[in-house]
C-alpha positions as a printed NumPy array, in Angstrom:
array([[ 28.229, -18.613,  11.613],
       [ 27.988, -14.862,  11.346],
       [ 24.812, -12.887,  11.447],
       [ 24.643, -10.49 ,   8.559],
       [ 22.902,  -7.205,   9.357],
       [ 19.372,  -7.145,   8.029],
       [ 18.664,  -4.456,   5.531],
       [ 15.324,  -2.724,   5.704],
       [ 13.274,  -1.458,   2.836],
       [ 11.778,   1.855,   3.923],
       [  9.965,   2.257,   0.626],
       [  8.082,  -0.992,   1.276],
       [  6.976,   0.301,   4.658],
       [  5.877,   3.588,   3.092],
       [  3.821,   1.607,   0.558],
       [  2.354,  -0.457,   3.417],
       [  1.204,   2.596,   5.403],
       [ -0.078,   4.464,   2.336],
       [ -2.015,   1.37 ,   1.249],
       [ -3.491,   0.893,   4.712],
       [ -4.507,   4.552,   4.937],
       [ -6.114,   4.329,   1.499],
       [ -8.073,   1.252,   2.524],
       [ -9.276,   2.899,   5.732],
       [-10.289,   6.166,   4.018],
       [-11.941,   4.568,   0.982],
       [-15.447,   4.017,   2.503],
       [-16.019,   7.745,   3.184],
       [-19.   ,   8.72 ,   0.977],
       [-19.583,  11.577,  -1.485],
       [-16.375,  11.123,  -3.49 ],
       [-14.193,  11.988,  -0.479],
       [-13.142,   8.36 ,  -0.057],
       [-12.687,   8.015,  -3.8  ],
       [-10.271,  10.946,  -3.884],
       [ -8.419,  10.282,  -0.613],
       [ -8.447,   6.484,  -0.625],
       [ -7.924,   6.172,  -4.357],
       [ -5.124,   8.73 ,  -4.352],
       [ -3.305,   7.057,  -1.48 ],
       [ -3.7  ,   3.657,  -3.111],
       [ -2.126,   4.997,  -6.302],
       [  0.774,   6.375,  -4.252],
       [  1.086,   2.987,  -2.532],
       [  1.118,   1.205,  -5.896],
       [  3.927,   3.423,  -7.22 ],
       [  5.896,   3.046,  -3.991],
       [  5.281,  -0.705,  -4.176],
       [  6.878,  -0.964,  -7.617],
       [  9.882,   1.029,  -6.407],
       [ 10.113,  -1.127,  -3.266],
       [  9.91 ,  -4.285,  -5.355],
       [ 12.86 ,  -3.19 ,  -7.472],
       [ 14.829,  -2.203,  -4.366],
       [ 13.933,  -5.458,  -2.625],
       [ 15.013,  -7.592,  -5.554],
       [ 18.333,  -5.752,  -5.664],
       [ 18.788,  -6.463,  -1.929],
       [ 17.986, -10.188,  -2.095],
       [ 14.366,  -9.837,  -1.008],
       [ 14.599,  -7.235,   1.751],
       [ 11.215,  -5.857,   2.798],
       [  9.007,  -8.188,   0.816],
       [  6.531,  -8.873,   3.65 ],
       [  5.221,  -5.294,   3.988],
       [  5.227,  -5.058,   0.212],
       [  2.89 ,  -8.055,  -0.1  ],
       [  0.497,  -6.555,   2.43 ],
       [  0.643,  -3.195,   0.645],
       [ -0.364,  -4.957,  -2.57 ],
       [ -3.288,  -6.598,  -0.797],
       [ -4.416,  -3.242,   0.635],
       [ -4.198,  -1.591,  -2.788],
       [ -6.171,  -4.417,  -4.408],
       [ -8.881,  -4.264,  -1.726],
       [ -9.127,  -0.491,  -2.102],
       [ -9.516,  -0.714,  -5.878],
       [-12.124,  -3.473,  -5.576],
       [-13.993,  -1.379,  -3.025],
       [-13.953,   1.671,  -5.281],
       [-15.083,  -0.434,  -8.245],
       [-18.068,  -1.557,  -6.161],
       [-19.095,   1.978,  -5.209],
       [-16.996,   2.592,  -2.11 ],
       [-16.268,   6.273,  -1.57 ],
       [-18.738,   7.322,  -4.223],
       [-22.224,   6.401,  -3.058],
       [-23.72 ,   7.305,   0.282]])
Protein backbone atom coordinates (compact mmCIF):
# COMPACT_ATOMS: atom_id res chain seq x y z
CA UNK A 1 0.00 0.00 0.00
CA UNK A 2 1.53 3.27 -1.07
CA UNK A 3 0.78 6.61 0.45
CA UNK A 4 -0.06 9.12 -2.22
CA UNK A 5 1.10 12.66 -1.44
CA UNK A 6 -1.74 14.82 -0.23
CA UNK A 7 -2.48 17.81 -2.35
CA UNK A 8 -3.40 21.02 -0.61
CA UNK A 9 -5.84 23.62 -1.77
CA UNK A 10 -4.33 27.00 -0.95
CA UNK A 11 -7.34 28.82 -2.34
CA UNK A 12 -9.57 27.05 0.20
CA UNK A 13 -7.31 28.20 3.01
CA UNK A 14 -7.36 31.75 1.66
CA UNK A 15 -11.17 31.61 1.63
CA UNK A 16 -11.11 30.26 5.20
CA UNK A 17 -8.94 33.11 6.54
CA UNK A 18 -10.78 35.81 4.58
CA UNK A 19 -14.12 34.47 5.84
CA UNK A 20 -12.88 34.34 9.43
CA UNK A 21 -11.51 37.89 9.23
CA UNK A 22 -14.81 39.09 7.78
CA UNK A 23 -16.74 37.45 10.59
CA UNK A 24 -14.48 38.98 13.24
CA UNK A 25 -14.58 42.49 11.73
CA UNK A 26 -18.31 42.52 10.97
CA UNK A 27 -19.55 43.73 14.43
CA UNK A 28 -17.59 47.02 14.26
CA UNK A 29 -20.26 49.78 14.24
CA UNK A 30 -20.82 52.83 12.03
CA UNK A 31 -20.57 51.03 8.68
CA UNK A 32 -16.91 50.10 9.28
CA UNK A 33 -17.82 46.47 9.93
CA UNK A 34 -20.22 46.51 7.00
CA UNK A 35 -17.48 47.64 4.63
CA UNK A 36 -14.58 45.59 6.05
CA UNK A 37 -16.47 42.46 7.09
CA UNK A 38 -18.81 42.49 4.12
CA UNK A 39 -15.97 43.09 1.68
CA UNK A 40 -13.86 40.29 3.10
CA UNK A 41 -16.84 37.94 3.08
CA UNK A 42 -17.41 38.68 -0.60
CA UNK A 43 -13.74 37.94 -1.29
CA UNK A 44 -14.09 34.71 0.70
CA UNK A 45 -17.18 33.73 -1.29
CA UNK A 46 -15.39 34.25 -4.62
CA UNK A 47 -12.32 32.38 -3.39
CA UNK A 48 -14.63 29.63 -2.11
CA UNK A 49 -16.14 29.08 -5.56
CA UNK A 50 -12.67 28.92 -7.09
CA UNK A 51 -11.51 26.53 -4.35
CA UNK A 52 -14.56 24.35 -4.89
CA UNK A 53 -13.77 23.98 -8.58
CA UNK A 54 -10.11 23.26 -7.81
CA UNK A 55 -11.06 20.79 -5.08
CA UNK A 56 -13.44 18.88 -7.32
CA UNK A 57 -10.74 18.63 -9.97
CA UNK A 58 -8.35 17.22 -7.33
CA UNK A 59 -10.74 14.60 -5.93
CA UNK A 60 -11.89 16.68 -2.97
CA UNK A 61 -8.65 18.29 -1.81
CA UNK A 62 -9.18 21.10 0.69
CA UNK A 63 -12.89 20.67 1.26
CA UNK A 64 -12.73 21.01 5.06
CA UNK A 65 -11.49 24.62 5.15
CA UNK A 66 -13.88 25.39 2.32
CA UNK A 67 -16.88 24.23 4.37
CA UNK A 68 -15.81 26.37 7.31
CA UNK A 69 -15.26 29.35 4.99
CA UNK A 70 -18.83 28.92 3.75
CA UNK A 71 -20.10 28.88 7.32
CA UNK A 72 -18.14 32.05 8.16
CA UNK A 73 -19.48 33.82 5.06
CA UNK A 74 -23.06 32.79 5.88
CA UNK A 75 -22.73 33.98 9.50
CA UNK A 76 -21.26 37.29 8.35
CA UNK A 77 -24.10 37.89 5.89
CA UNK A 78 -26.72 36.97 8.49
CA UNK A 79 -25.05 39.32 10.95
CA UNK A 80 -25.03 42.17 8.44
CA UNK A 81 -28.67 41.49 7.56
CA UNK A 82 -29.52 41.86 11.25
CA UNK A 83 -27.73 45.19 11.62
CA UNK A 84 -24.19 44.09 12.41
CA UNK A 85 -21.61 46.66 11.34
CA UNK A 86 -24.25 49.27 10.66
CA UNK A 87 -25.89 50.22 13.94
CA UNK A 88 -24.07 51.26 17.07
